[in-house]
Steps between C-alpha positions, in 0.01 A plus 500: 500500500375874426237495353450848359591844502319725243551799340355753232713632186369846470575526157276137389359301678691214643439275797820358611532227739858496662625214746799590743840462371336407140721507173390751222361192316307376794311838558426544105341175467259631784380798273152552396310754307185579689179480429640118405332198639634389812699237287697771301804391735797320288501106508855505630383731780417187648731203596449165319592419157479722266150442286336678189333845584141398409556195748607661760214771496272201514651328773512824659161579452350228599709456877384889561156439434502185719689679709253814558215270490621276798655824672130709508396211653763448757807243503667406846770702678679550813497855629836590735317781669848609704284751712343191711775261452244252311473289224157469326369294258306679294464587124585796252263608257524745189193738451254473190670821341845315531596825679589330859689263723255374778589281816227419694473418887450121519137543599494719171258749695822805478774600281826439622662662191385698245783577222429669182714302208601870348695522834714202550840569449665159535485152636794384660463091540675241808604299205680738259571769704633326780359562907706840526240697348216366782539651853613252764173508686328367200722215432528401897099442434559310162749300627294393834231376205457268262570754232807521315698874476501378069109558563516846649436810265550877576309717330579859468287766434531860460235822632227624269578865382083515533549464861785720524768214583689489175805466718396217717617147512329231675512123463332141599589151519342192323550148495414274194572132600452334203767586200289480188230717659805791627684465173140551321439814748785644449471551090170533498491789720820663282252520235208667678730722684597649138156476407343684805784777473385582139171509573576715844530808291 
């Protein structure tokens, strides 16, 4: 899945959240109108039955704010840190601000990863996307685990024009072995990726 690439009307202000290979319909149900709340996306942005507006905000509400308040904490991970050819079990965390992606070392004493949510660009997943869009070294150590290439999820990210890298494209694999908690990841952090690029400016 893609999760999200966003762009600025100059003319008003629109946030626009566009998957890969979307429909017209598809992308217009991801329109917001910033400042909104982060639950200003449309209820059939999101898959599932369709369900009244007001009920959807709620439910929508409510899983982000669980969400954010687990994730400041810290909620379990796998880390496929490619440059040693490891695994680690470790665990993500979101900052106070809701500003950034965190993944610890598993002694939690250094930062493996520190993302800003402004800057990711997409999340490709094992189970939607398929195992092309991983790189073979990555999947060789999947498959020699008990993890499951449906757990795996790239995240993309682009450079900070504050740092001078507005061109720059670097990415890192995660694993999220349990489905509820990945599926729960994955729209939560849609949200606060939309809400952290409003409030980047």
């Amino acid at each position: 899945m893609n999760l999200c690439c966003c762009a600025e009307d100059e003319d008003w202000t629109e946030t626009r959240i566009c998957a890969s290979g979307a429909t017209d319909e598809q992308v217009r149900a991801y329109e917001i109108q910033p400042p909104t709340s982060l639950l200003g996306l449309a209820p059939d942005a999101f898959p599932g039955p369709p369900q009244p507006p007001d009920k959807e905000k709620e439910r929508l509400q409510s899983l982000v704010a669980q969400f954010a308040a687990d994730a400041v904490r810290g909620l379990p991970c796998f880390y496929i840190k490619e440059a040693t050819g490891e695994i680690l079990k470790t665990r993500y965390r979101i900052t106070k601000n809701l500003g950034s992606l965190i993944v610890d070392s598993p002694d939690a004493r250094e930062t493996e990863i520190s993302c800003p949510l402004a800057l990711i660009h997409d999340i490709y997943t094992g189970g939607e996307d398929g195992v092309g869009v991983f790189q073979t070294e990555t999947l060789n150590l999947v498959y020699s685990s008990e993890l499951r290439s449906e757990d795996l999820l790239l995240i993309v990210c682009r450079g900070s024009e504050k740092e001078g890298e507005p061109h720059r494209v670097y990415s890192f694999c995660l694993a999220i072995d349990d489905h509820e908690h990945r599926d729960t990841f994955l729209e939560c952090l849609r949200i606060l990726c939309v809400y952290a690029l409003n409030h980047s400016h």
